[in-house]
Amino acid sequence: MVNLKIDGFDITVPKNTTILEAAKKLNIDIPTLCFMKGINEPGSCRVCVVEVEGWRGLHPACATKVFEGIVVKTASSAVREARKNILELIMANHNRECLSCPRNLKCELQTLCNDNGIDTIPYEGKVDKGCLDTSGPIVRDPNKCVLCGRCVSVCSKIQDVSAIDFAFRGANMTVTTAYEEGLASQECINCGQCIKICPVGALQERDDTEKVWKALENPDLHVVVQTAPAVRVALGEEFGFAPGTNVEGKMVAALRRLGFDKVFDTNFSADLTIIEEGNELINRIQNGGKLPLITSCSPGWIKYCEHNYHDFIENLSSCKSPQQMFGAIAKSYYPTKADVDPRKVFVVSVMPCTAKKYEADREEMSVDGLKDIDAVITTRELAKMIRQAGIKFEELEDSKQDSILGTYSGAGTIFGNTGGVMEAALRTVADKLTGKSLDCIEYTAVRGLDGIKEATVNVAGMEIKVAVANGTGNASKLLDKIRAGEANYHFIEVMGCEGGCINGGGQPIIKDKSTTDDVKAARIKGLYNIDVSCEKRKSHENPKIQKLYAEYLGEAGGHKAHKLLHTHYTA
Ligand code: HC1
Ligand code: SF4
């Protein structure tokens, strides 16, 4: 252990602790724009400089290790002056259209400038570093980039994609793509993890709210909305609720106020996915089909697989994702029940995921010329619409989803958590294979934030080997092991983002990035709490799903189900 003094207070910390970490233990928050533990290299922004007694100059707290007897000052006049100067330089090279920036009031740079008394920018900088990239769902503004490198690190080290990197030197340095092409033409998987980690507004999702407003104003359209499982435990953060708070009732009420003709739920079609995917798994196991079966509901993962693991394309489940299944049913079965023209049904999705915008626009995602999904907005965009409409979200009375696409089981709900799709599938597959209604339904081995989770489940005398890859970075590790013949499974769940959809690129921005893991854990708990409170916790027990098969689809995996609910991917 090492003893030191920070701002006059004694503290003892383990060897190799940085000054930044030691100060945190004393509740001293040294600001930094670049450093993210385990993700980004320390020391590029220099905002965290501190004074060390006896040393010349100032030193970055994120990159300087403590040693016995060190005396540190984190807010001396030399530090404050240097910090101010560094921020002025960053601001000089930053597009300062703060009022029209989507990150206004949630921008780390803006907060730091306020806190450090920046009122004028004394330097002439460079704010014409490139054009706005609007080629796809991820919008990049190089003129707002502060070169912190967090996006580059998350894209390469966590997501294993490397769609963006630093280019050029000196004043021309920028973060860009290969050949400076639009992100849409790159290997980018649209996961939006770079958006969430960006301290400023240099990365954003494409804003599709106007498209939704226009549809809502069009009297010829019948506009229905679905909300993904993970939205309900995060939307509240935009309105002051603690992470993980279930605001489903208020969310439904807000959607009604916005004018949607029907408010439905993606949890319903998550249940539907389980029926189809469970059936596919049993078929492949019993009839010698391609194994392992790998889930296909995360569009970021699908694109990653197409780019990097085409030898596993045939392993992907042919099931469309719940988002897409919902749209296909909303434009086929639902119109027969609601007596509306399917061509007039306009389907809006509220998703925690930026890649869902890309998925909805994929060529494969339509039936008989009708696109499954017409518009996708993120959790953040929904919050924006609620604010635009002047709705006092906090004070709304809870409301319930509409019939017939709004009823769901606990299994459909936990889809939003890493391991949730696997657990939901096992609940159904185990019942189907044993012919019983099993009581033991919590598959805790596949829960939690570990990168790769494995389990062997004993069902009806059969050992089913399963694995869960939490994020594409972990998927690559798992698939490499399978390629090398070092591992083998019957069924694998892959979600594109670490933690699953609860941590999707469209979820509310976590301003204090050091709390990210706590926020993820709270959202995960929120979904498991809903699961426990559900009357039905298995997808095949959802009465509205049973009715859908009885009245319309016929058999799971049958002709109609295939036409509407399945697809195929090509490398
Ligand atoms: Fe997801 Fe899914 S769980 S992919 O994370 O399979 O986005 O929440 O809607 O489609 O249901 C997202 C979440 C979501 C789909 C489901
Ligand atoms: Fe990388 Fe994901 Fe951002 Fe694309 S969206 S640049 S894959 S982090």
Coordinates of C-alpha atoms and ligand atoms in Angstrom, one line a residue:
M1 CA 0.0 0.0 0.0
V2 CA 1.1 3.6 -0.6
N3 CA 0.4 6.6 1.6
L4 CA -0.1 10.0 0.0
K5 CA -1.8 13.4 0.5
I6 CA -4.2 15.0 -2.0
D7 CA -5.4 18.5 -1.4
G8 CA -4.3 18.2 2.3
F9 CA -6.1 14.9 2.9
D10 CA -4.3 11.7 3.7
I11 CA -5.1 8.5 1.9
T12 CA -3.7 5.0 1.6
V13 CA -4.2 3.2 -1.7
P14 CA -2.7 0.1 -3.4
K15 CA 0.5 0.4 -5.4
N16 CA 0.0 1.2 -9.0
T17 CA -3.1 3.3 -8.3
T18 CA -3.2 6.5 -10.4
I19 CA -3.7 9.9 -8.9
L20 CA -7.1 10.1 -10.6
E21 CA -8.2 6.9 -8.9
A22 CA -6.8 7.9 -5.5
A23 CA -8.5 11.3 -5.7
K24 CA -11.8 9.6 -6.5
K25 CA -11.6 7.7 -3.2
L26 CA -11.4 11.0 -1.5
N27 CA -14.5 12.2 -3.5
I28 CA -12.3 14.5 -5.5
D29 CA -13.5 14.4 -9.1
I30 CA -10.5 15.4 -11.3
P31 CA -12.0 16.2 -14.7
T32 CA -11.0 14.3 -17.8
L33 CA -12.3 14.3 -21.3
C34 CA -10.5 11.3 -22.7
F35 CA -9.8 8.7 -20.1
M36 CA -12.1 5.7 -19.7
K37 CA -10.8 2.9 -17.6
G38 CA -10.2 -0.2 -19.5
I39 CA -11.2 1.4 -22.8
N40 CA -9.2 4.5 -23.7
E41 CA -5.5 5.2 -23.2
P42 CA -4.8 7.9 -20.6
G43 CA -3.3 11.3 -21.2
S44 CA -4.4 12.7 -24.5
C45 CA -6.7 15.6 -23.4
R46 CA -4.5 16.9 -20.5
V47 CA -7.6 18.3 -18.8
C48 CA -6.8 16.2 -15.7
V49 CA -3.4 17.8 -15.0
V50 CA -2.4 18.2 -11.3
E51 CA 0.6 19.6 -9.4
V52 CA 2.9 17.2 -7.6
E53 CA 5.1 18.8 -4.9
G54 CA 8.7 18.8 -5.8
W55 CA 8.1 18.0 -9.5
R56 CA 8.5 20.5 -12.3
G57 CA 5.4 21.2 -14.4
L58 CA 2.0 19.6 -14.3
H59 CA 1.1 16.0 -14.7
P60 CA -1.9 14.1 -16.1
A61 CA -3.6 12.5 -13.1
C62 CA -5.0 9.7 -15.2
A63 CA -1.5 8.6 -16.3
T64 CA 0.5 9.3 -13.2
K65 CA 0.9 6.5 -10.6
V66 CA 1.0 7.4 -6.9
F67 CA 4.1 6.7 -4.7
E68 CA 4.9 6.8 -1.0
G69 CA 4.7 10.3 0.5
I70 CA 3.6 12.1 -2.7
V71 CA 1.8 15.4 -2.1
V72 CA -0.7 16.3 -4.8
K73 CA -2.7 19.5 -5.5
T74 CA -5.7 19.2 -7.8
A75 CA -7.0 22.7 -7.7
S76 CA -4.1 25.0 -7.1
S77 CA -3.9 28.3 -9.1
A78 CA -1.4 26.7 -11.5
V79 CA -3.7 23.8 -12.1
R80 CA -6.8 25.9 -12.5
E81 CA -5.0 28.2 -14.9
A82 CA -3.6 25.3 -17.0
R83 CA -6.9 23.6 -17.1
K84 CA -8.6 26.7 -18.3
N85 CA -6.0 27.2 -20.9
I86 CA -6.4 23.6 -22.2
L87 CA -10.2 24.0 -22.3
E88 CA -9.8 27.3 -24.2
L89 CA -7.6 25.5 -26.8
I90 CA -10.1 22.6 -27.2
M91 CA -12.9 25.1 -27.5
A92 CA -11.0 27.1 -30.2
N93 CA -11.0 24.0 -32.4
H94 CA -14.6 23.0 -31.6
N95 CA -17.7 24.0 -33.5
R96 CA -19.5 26.0 -30.8
E97 CA -23.1 25.8 -32.0
C98 CA -24.1 24.5 -28.6
L99 CA -27.7 25.8 -28.7
S100 CA -28.5 23.6 -31.7
C101 CA -26.4 20.7 -30.6
P102 CA -28.3 17.5 -29.6
R103 CA -25.9 17.1 -26.7
N104 CA -26.6 20.6 -25.3
L105 CA -26.8 20.4 -21.5
K106 CA -25.5 16.9 -21.6
C107 CA -22.1 17.8 -23.0
E108 CA -19.1 17.0 -20.9
L109 CA -17.1 19.8 -22.5
Q110 CA -19.8 22.4 -21.9
T111 CA -20.0 21.4 -18.2
L112 CA -16.3 21.6 -17.8
C113 CA -16.2 25.1 -19.5
N114 CA -18.9 26.3 -17.2
D115 CA -17.2 24.9 -14.1
N116 CA -13.9 26.4 -15.1
G117 CA -15.1 29.9 -15.9
I118 CA -14.5 29.9 -19.7
D119 CA -16.4 32.9 -20.9
T120 CA -14.4 33.9 -24.0
I121 CA -12.2 31.9 -26.4
P122 CA -9.0 33.9 -26.9
Y123 CA -7.6 31.7 -29.7
E124 CA -8.4 31.4 -33.4
G125 CA -8.8 27.6 -34.1
K126 CA -9.7 25.2 -36.9
V127 CA -13.4 24.3 -37.1
D128 CA -13.6 23.2 -40.7
K129 CA -12.1 19.7 -40.3
G130 CA -14.6 17.9 -42.6
C131 CA -18.2 17.5 -43.7
L132 CA -21.0 16.2 -41.6
D133 CA -21.3 12.4 -42.4
T134 CA -25.0 11.6 -42.8
S135 CA -24.5 8.5 -44.9
G136 CA -26.2 6.2 -42.4
P137 CA -27.9 6.0 -39.0
I138 CA -24.7 7.2 -37.2
V139 CA -24.1 10.9 -37.9
R140 CA -20.5 12.2 -37.4
D141 CA -19.5 15.8 -37.2
P142 CA -15.7 16.2 -37.3
N143 CA -16.0 19.8 -36.4
K144 CA -17.3 19.0 -33.0
C145 CA -14.7 16.2 -32.3
V146 CA -12.3 17.0 -29.5
L147 CA -9.9 14.1 -30.5
C148 CA -10.3 12.4 -27.1
G149 CA -10.1 9.0 -28.9
R150 CA -12.8 7.4 -26.8
C151 CA -14.9 6.5 -29.9
V152 CA -11.8 5.0 -31.7
S153 CA -11.1 2.9 -28.6
V154 CA -14.6 1.6 -28.0
C155 CA -15.0 0.8 -31.7
S156 CA -11.8 -1.2 -31.9
K157 CA -11.2 -2.6 -28.4
I158 CA -14.8 -3.3 -27.2
Q159 CA -16.7 -3.8 -30.4
D160 CA -13.8 -5.2 -32.4
V161 CA -14.8 -3.3 -35.5
S162 CA -12.3 -0.4 -36.1
A163 CA -14.5 1.5 -38.4
I164 CA -12.9 4.8 -37.3
D165 CA -9.4 6.0 -36.5
F166 CA -7.1 9.0 -36.2
A167 CA -5.8 10.4 -39.4
F168 CA -3.4 13.3 -40.3
R169 CA -1.1 15.2 -37.9
G170 CA -0.9 18.5 -36.0
A171 CA -3.8 20.9 -36.6
N172 CA -5.2 18.7 -39.3
M173 CA -5.6 15.7 -37.0
T174 CA -9.1 14.2 -37.2
V175 CA -11.0 11.0 -36.5
T176 CA -12.3 9.6 -39.7
T177 CA -13.0 6.4 -41.7
A178 CA -10.9 4.6 -44.3
Y179 CA -10.5 6.9 -47.3
E180 CA -12.7 9.4 -45.4
E181 CA -15.8 7.7 -46.9
G182 CA -19.2 7.8 -45.1
L183 CA -19.6 5.4 -42.2
A184 CA -22.5 3.6 -44.0
S185 CA -20.0 2.3 -46.6
Q186 CA -17.7 0.9 -43.9
E187 CA -17.6 -2.1 -41.7
C188 CA -19.4 0.0 -39.0
I189 CA -22.1 -2.1 -37.4
N190 CA -24.2 0.9 -36.4
C191 CA -24.1 -0.1 -32.8
G192 CA -23.9 3.5 -31.6
Q193 CA -21.5 2.7 -28.7
C194 CA -19.3 5.6 -30.1
I195 CA -22.2 8.0 -29.6
K196 CA -22.7 7.0 -26.0
I197 CA -19.0 7.4 -25.1
C198 CA -18.5 10.7 -27.0
P199 CA -18.1 13.5 -24.4
V200 CA -19.5 16.0 -26.9
G201 CA -22.0 16.0 -29.8
A202 CA -19.6 14.8 -32.5
L203 CA -21.5 11.5 -32.9
Q204 CA -25.3 11.3 -32.9
E205 CA -28.0 9.0 -34.3
R206 CA -29.9 10.2 -37.4
D207 CA -32.9 12.1 -36.2
D208 CA -36.1 10.4 -37.4
T209 CA -38.5 12.2 -35.2
E210 CA -39.8 14.5 -38.0
K211 CA -40.8 11.4 -40.0
V212 CA -42.8 10.2 -37.1
W213 CA -44.5 13.6 -36.4
K214 CA -45.5 13.7 -40.1
A215 CA -47.0 10.2 -40.0
L216 CA -48.9 11.2 -36.8
E217 CA -50.3 14.2 -38.6
N218 CA -51.4 12.3 -41.7
P219 CA -55.1 11.4 -41.3
D220 CA -54.8 8.7 -44.0
L221 CA -52.4 6.6 -41.9
H222 CA -53.1 4.3 -39.0
V223 CA -50.0 4.8 -36.9
V224 CA -49.0 2.0 -34.4
V225 CA -46.0 2.0 -32.2
Q226 CA -44.0 -0.8 -30.6
T227 CA -41.5 -0.3 -27.7
A228 CA -38.5 -2.5 -27.2
P229 CA -38.0 -4.4 -23.9
A230 CA -35.1 -2.2 -22.8
V231 CA -36.7 1.2 -23.4
R232 CA -39.0 1.1 -20.3
V233 CA -36.1 0.7 -17.8
A234 CA -34.1 3.6 -19.2
L235 CA -36.5 6.2 -20.6
G236 CA -37.1 7.5 -17.1
E237 CA -33.5 8.7 -16.8
E238 CA -34.4 11.4 -19.3
F239 CA -37.0 12.7 -16.9
G240 CA -35.1 12.4 -13.6
F241 CA -36.0 8.8 -12.6
A242 CA -33.2 6.5 -11.3
P243 CA -31.7 4.1 -13.8
G244 CA -33.6 0.8 -13.9
T245 CA -36.9 2.4 -12.9
N246 CA -39.8 0.8 -14.8
V247 CA -41.7 3.6 -16.4
E248 CA -43.7 1.4 -18.8
G249 CA -47.1 2.8 -17.7
K250 CA -46.0 6.4 -18.2
M251 CA -44.3 5.6 -21.5
V252 CA -47.5 4.1 -22.8
A253 CA -49.5 7.1 -21.6
A254 CA -47.0 9.4 -23.3
L255 CA -47.3 7.5 -26.6
R256 CA -51.0 7.9 -26.4
R257 CA -50.7 11.6 -25.8
L258 CA -48.4 11.9 -28.8
G259 CA -51.3 10.5 -30.9
F260 CA -50.4 7.0 -31.9
D261 CA -53.5 5.0 -32.9
K262 CA -52.4 1.9 -31.1
V263 CA -49.6 1.4 -28.5
F264 CA -48.2 -2.1 -28.7
D265 CA -45.1 -3.8 -27.4
T266 CA -42.0 -5.5 -28.9
N267 CA -42.1 -7.9 -25.9
F268 CA -45.1 -9.5 -27.7
S269 CA -43.1 -10.2 -30.8
A270 CA -40.1 -11.3 -28.6
D271 CA -42.4 -14.0 -27.4
L272 CA -43.2 -14.8 -31.0
T273 CA -39.5 -15.0 -31.9
I274 CA -39.0 -17.6 -29.1
I275 CA -41.7 -19.8 -30.6
E276 CA -40.1 -19.7 -34.0
E277 CA -36.5 -19.9 -32.8
G278 CA -37.2 -22.6 -30.2
N279 CA -38.8 -24.6 -32.9
E280 CA -35.8 -24.0 -35.2
L281 CA -33.4 -25.1 -32.5
I282 CA -35.4 -28.3 -31.7
N283 CA -35.5 -29.1 -35.5
R284 CA -31.8 -28.6 -36.0
I285 CA -30.9 -30.7 -33.0
Q286 CA -33.4 -33.5 -33.9
N287 CA -32.8 -33.5 -37.6
G288 CA -29.1 -33.0 -37.9
G289 CA -29.3 -29.3 -38.9
K290 CA -26.5 -26.8 -38.8
L291 CA -25.3 -26.2 -35.2
P292 CA -24.7 -24.2 -33.2
L293 CA -27.8 -22.2 -33.9
I294 CA -26.9 -18.5 -33.3
T295 CA -29.5 -15.8 -32.5
S296 CA -30.1 -13.2 -35.1
C297 CA -32.1 -10.5 -33.3
S298 CA -29.3 -8.0 -32.9
P299 CA -28.7 -6.2 -36.2
G300 CA -25.2 -4.9 -35.1
W301 CA -24.2 -8.5 -34.6
I302 CA -25.7 -9.6 -37.9
K303 CA -23.6 -7.0 -39.8
Y304 CA -20.5 -7.9 -37.8
C305 CA -21.0 -11.6 -38.7
E306 CA -21.6 -10.7 -42.4
H307 CA -18.3 -8.8 -42.5
N308 CA -16.1 -11.0 -40.3
Y309 CA -17.5 -14.5 -39.9
H310 CA -19.3 -15.4 -43.1
D311 CA -18.5 -19.0 -42.4
F312 CA -21.1 -18.8 -39.6
I313 CA -23.9 -17.3 -41.8
E314 CA -25.6 -20.6 -42.0
N315 CA -25.6 -20.9 -38.3
L316 CA -27.7 -17.8 -37.9
S317 CA -31.3 -18.3 -37.0
S318 CA -33.5 -17.6 -40.0
C319 CA -35.9 -15.8 -37.6
K320 CA -36.3 -12.1 -38.1
S321 CA -35.7 -10.0 -35.0
P322 CA -38.7 -9.2 -32.8
Q323 CA -38.7 -5.6 -34.2
Q324 CA -39.2 -7.0 -37.7
M325 CA -41.6 -9.8 -36.7
F326 CA -43.8 -7.2 -35.1
G327 CA -43.9 -5.1 -38.3
A328 CA -44.8 -8.1 -40.4
I329 CA -47.6 -9.1 -38.1
A330 CA -48.8 -5.5 -37.7
K331 CA -49.2 -5.4 -41.5
S332 CA -50.8 -8.8 -42.0
Y333 CA -52.7 -10.4 -39.0
Y334 CA -53.5 -7.1 -37.2
P335 CA -55.3 -5.4 -40.2
T336 CA -57.6 -8.4 -40.4
K337 CA -58.6 -7.9 -36.7
A338 CA -58.6 -4.1 -36.7
D339 CA -60.3 -3.8 -40.1
V340 CA -57.7 -1.5 -41.6
D341 CA -55.9 -1.4 -44.9
P342 CA -52.5 -3.0 -44.4
R343 CA -51.0 -0.4 -46.8
K344 CA -52.2 2.4 -44.4
V345 CA -50.6 0.9 -41.3
F346 CA -47.5 2.9 -40.5
V347 CA -45.3 1.1 -37.9
V348 CA -43.0 3.1 -35.6
S349 CA -40.4 1.3 -33.4
V350 CA -39.0 2.9 -30.3
M351 CA -35.6 1.1 -29.8
P352 CA -32.6 1.4 -27.5
C353 CA -30.5 0.6 -30.5
T354 CA -29.2 2.7 -33.4
A355 CA -28.7 -0.4 -35.5
K356 CA -32.4 -1.0 -35.6
K357 CA -32.7 2.0 -38.0
Y358 CA -30.3 0.1 -40.3
E359 CA -32.2 -3.2 -39.8
A360 CA -35.5 -1.7 -40.7
D361 CA -34.1 -0.4 -44.0
R362 CA -32.5 -3.8 -45.1
E363 CA -33.9 -5.1 -48.3
E364 CA -34.8 -8.4 -46.8
M365 CA -37.2 -6.8 -44.3
S366 CA -40.4 -6.6 -46.2
V367 CA -43.2 -8.8 -47.2
D368 CA -45.1 -8.5 -50.5
G369 CA -43.7 -5.1 -51.1
L370 CA -44.6 -3.7 -47.7
K371 CA -41.8 -2.7 -45.5
D372 CA -42.1 -4.3 -42.0
I373 CA -41.1 -1.1 -40.2
D374 CA -41.6 2.5 -41.4
A375 CA -39.7 4.5 -38.9
V376 CA -37.3 3.8 -36.0
I377 CA -36.6 6.2 -33.2
T378 CA -34.3 5.7 -30.2
T379 CA -35.1 6.0 -26.5
R380 CA -33.5 9.5 -26.6
E381 CA -35.5 10.5 -29.6
L382 CA -38.8 9.4 -27.9
A383 CA -37.8 11.6 -24.9
K384 CA -37.2 14.5 -27.2
M385 CA -40.7 14.0 -28.8
I386 CA -42.3 13.9 -25.3
R387 CA -40.5 17.1 -24.4
Q388 CA -41.5 18.8 -27.7
A389 CA -45.1 17.9 -27.1
G390 CA -44.9 19.6 -23.6
I391 CA -45.9 16.4 -21.9
K392 CA -45.1 16.3 -18.2
F393 CA -43.8 12.8 -18.2
E394 CA -43.3 12.5 -14.5
E395 CA -46.9 13.3 -13.8
L396 CA -48.6 11.0 -16.3
E397 CA -51.0 8.4 -15.0
D398 CA -49.9 4.9 -16.0
S399 CA -51.6 3.4 -19.0
K400 CA -51.7 -0.1 -20.5
Q401 CA -50.8 -1.3 -24.0
D402 CA -53.5 -2.1 -26.5
S403 CA -54.7 -5.5 -27.5
I404 CA -53.8 -7.5 -29.6
L405 CA -50.1 -6.9 -30.0
G406 CA -49.4 -5.6 -26.5
T407 CA -49.5 -8.7 -24.3
Y408 CA -46.3 -10.2 -23.3
S409 CA -44.6 -12.7 -20.9
G410 CA -41.6 -12.3 -18.6
A411 CA -39.5 -14.2 -21.2
G412 CA -40.2 -11.5 -23.8
T413 CA -39.2 -8.8 -21.4
I414 CA -35.8 -10.2 -20.5
F415 CA -34.7 -10.1 -24.2
G416 CA -33.3 -6.7 -23.4
N417 CA -30.6 -8.2 -21.1
T418 CA -27.5 -10.1 -22.1
G419 CA -28.4 -13.7 -21.7
G420 CA -32.1 -12.9 -21.8
V421 CA -32.9 -14.3 -25.3
M422 CA -31.1 -17.5 -24.3
E423 CA -33.0 -17.8 -21.0
A424 CA -36.3 -17.1 -22.7
A425 CA -35.6 -19.8 -25.4
L426 CA -34.6 -22.3 -22.8
R427 CA -37.8 -21.8 -20.8
T428 CA -39.8 -22.8 -24.0
V429 CA -37.5 -25.4 -25.4
A430 CA -37.3 -27.3 -22.0
D431 CA -41.1 -27.4 -21.8
K432 CA -41.5 -28.5 -25.4
L433 CA -38.9 -31.3 -25.1
T434 CA -40.2 -32.6 -21.8
G435 CA -43.8 -32.1 -22.6
K436 CA -44.2 -30.6 -19.1
S437 CA -44.6 -27.2 -17.7
L438 CA -41.4 -26.9 -15.7
D439 CA -41.1 -24.8 -12.5
C440 CA -37.4 -24.3 -12.7
I441 CA -37.2 -21.4 -15.2
E442 CA -34.4 -19.2 -14.0
Y443 CA -31.3 -20.0 -15.9
T444 CA -29.0 -17.9 -13.8
A445 CA -25.8 -19.2 -15.4
V446 CA -26.5 -17.1 -18.5
R447 CA -27.2 -13.9 -16.5
G448 CA -24.8 -11.2 -15.6
L449 CA -22.2 -9.0 -17.3
D450 CA -19.4 -11.6 -18.0
G451 CA -18.1 -11.4 -21.5
I452 CA -18.8 -15.0 -22.3
K453 CA -21.1 -17.2 -20.4
E454 CA -21.5 -21.0 -20.8
A455 CA -23.9 -23.6 -19.5
T456 CA -24.9 -27.2 -20.1
V457 CA -28.6 -27.7 -19.6
N458 CA -30.1 -31.1 -19.0
V459 CA -33.4 -31.4 -20.8
A460 CA -35.3 -34.6 -21.2
G461 CA -32.1 -36.7 -21.0
M462 CA -30.4 -34.5 -23.5
E463 CA -27.4 -32.2 -22.7
I464 CA -27.8 -28.9 -24.4
K465 CA -24.6 -26.8 -24.5
V466 CA -25.2 -23.1 -24.7
A467 CA -23.1 -19.9 -24.7
V468 CA -23.8 -16.2 -24.5
A469 CA -21.5 -13.7 -26.1
N470 CA -21.9 -10.3 -24.5
G471 CA -21.0 -7.8 -27.3
T472 CA -19.4 -8.3 -30.7
G473 CA -15.9 -8.2 -29.2
N474 CA -16.7 -11.2 -27.1
A475 CA -18.5 -12.9 -30.0
S476 CA -15.3 -12.8 -32.0
K477 CA -13.4 -14.6 -29.1
L478 CA -16.1 -17.2 -28.9
L479 CA -16.3 -17.8 -32.6
D480 CA -12.6 -18.0 -33.0
K481 CA -12.6 -20.8 -30.4
I482 CA -15.3 -22.7 -32.4
R483 CA -13.3 -22.2 -35.6
A484 CA -10.2 -23.6 -33.9
G485 CA -12.2 -26.6 -32.8
E486 CA -11.7 -25.7 -29.1
A487 CA -15.4 -25.3 -28.2
N488 CA -18.7 -26.6 -29.4
Y489 CA -22.3 -25.6 -28.6
H490 CA -25.9 -26.3 -29.6
F491 CA -27.1 -22.7 -29.2
I492 CA -25.4 -19.3 -28.9
E493 CA -26.8 -15.9 -28.1
V494 CA -24.9 -12.9 -29.4
M495 CA -25.9 -9.3 -28.7
G496 CA -24.0 -6.5 -30.4
C497 CA -23.6 -4.3 -27.2
E498 CA -22.1 -5.2 -23.9
G499 CA -25.0 -5.8 -21.4
G500 CA -27.4 -6.4 -24.2
C501 CA -30.0 -3.8 -25.5
I502 CA -30.2 -2.2 -22.0
N503 CA -26.9 -0.6 -23.1
G504 CA -27.8 0.0 -26.7
G505 CA -26.4 3.0 -28.6
G506 CA -29.8 4.8 -28.5
Q507 CA -30.3 4.7 -24.7
P508 CA -30.0 7.8 -22.5
I509 CA -26.5 9.2 -22.3
I510 CA -24.8 8.5 -19.0
K511 CA -23.2 11.8 -18.2
D512 CA -20.9 10.5 -15.4
K513 CA -19.2 7.7 -17.3
S514 CA -17.7 6.2 -14.2
T515 CA -21.2 5.1 -13.2
T516 CA -21.8 3.1 -16.5
D517 CA -21.5 -0.3 -14.9
D518 CA -23.9 0.6 -12.1
V519 CA -26.4 2.0 -14.6
K520 CA -26.2 -1.2 -16.7
A521 CA -26.7 -3.3 -13.6
A522 CA -29.7 -1.2 -12.6
R523 CA -31.4 -1.5 -16.0
I524 CA -30.8 -5.2 -16.0
K525 CA -32.3 -5.6 -12.6
G526 CA -35.3 -3.5 -13.8
L527 CA -36.1 -6.0 -16.5
Y528 CA -35.7 -9.1 -14.3
N529 CA -38.1 -7.4 -11.8
I530 CA -40.7 -7.1 -14.5
D531 CA -40.2 -10.7 -15.5
V532 CA -40.9 -11.9 -11.9
S533 CA -44.0 -9.7 -11.7
C534 CA -45.5 -11.2 -15.0
E535 CA -48.4 -13.5 -14.7
K536 CA -46.9 -15.6 -17.5
R537 CA -43.2 -16.0 -17.7
K538 CA -42.8 -18.3 -20.7
S539 CA -43.3 -17.2 -24.3
H540 CA -45.5 -20.1 -25.3
E541 CA -47.9 -19.3 -22.5
N542 CA -48.6 -15.9 -23.9
P543 CA -52.4 -16.2 -24.7
K544 CA -52.2 -13.7 -27.5
I545 CA -49.4 -15.6 -29.2
Q546 CA -51.4 -18.8 -28.9
K547 CA -54.3 -17.0 -30.5
L548 CA -52.1 -15.7 -33.3
Y549 CA -51.0 -19.3 -34.2
A550 CA -54.5 -20.7 -33.8
E551 CA -56.3 -18.0 -35.9
Y552 CA -53.6 -17.1 -38.4
L553 CA -50.2 -18.6 -38.5
G554 CA -50.9 -22.2 -38.1
E555 CA -47.8 -24.2 -37.2
A556 CA -44.6 -22.7 -35.8
G557 CA -42.2 -22.8 -38.7
G558 CA -45.1 -23.4 -41.1
H559 CA -45.6 -21.8 -44.5
K560 CA -47.2 -18.6 -43.3
A561 CA -44.7 -18.2 -40.5
H562 CA -41.9 -18.6 -42.9
K563 CA -43.2 -16.0 -45.3
L564 CA -43.7 -13.4 -42.6
L565 CA -41.3 -14.1 -39.8
H566 CA -38.1 -15.6 -41.4
T567 CA -35.4 -14.3 -43.6
H568 CA -31.9 -15.2 -44.7
Y569 CA -28.6 -13.5 -44.7
T570 CA -25.8 -13.5 -47.3
A571 CA -22.2 -12.9 -46.8
Ligands
HC1_1 FE1 -33.5 -5.4 -28.3 FE2 -34.8 -7.2 -29.4 S1 -34.0 -7.3 -27.3 S2 -32.7 -6.5 -30.1 O1 -31.9 -5.5 -27.6 O2 -34.4 -9.0 -29.8 O3 -33.1 -2.9 -29.8 O4 -34.7 -4.0 -25.9 O5 -36.2 -4.7 -29.2 O6 -35.9 -6.7 -32.2 O7 -37.5 -7.8 -28.3 C1 -33.2 -3.7 -29.1 C2 -34.2 -4.4 -26.8 C3 -35.3 -5.4 -29.0 C4 -35.5 -6.9 -31.1 C5 -36.5 -7.6 -28.7
SF4_2 FE1 -17.8 1.7 -34.4 FE2 -20.2 1.1 -33.5 FE3 -19.5 3.6 -33.8 FE4 -19.8 2.1 -36.0 S1 -21.4 2.7 -34.5 S2 -18.2 3.6 -35.6 S3 -19.1 0.1 -35.2 S4 -18.7 2.1 -32.4

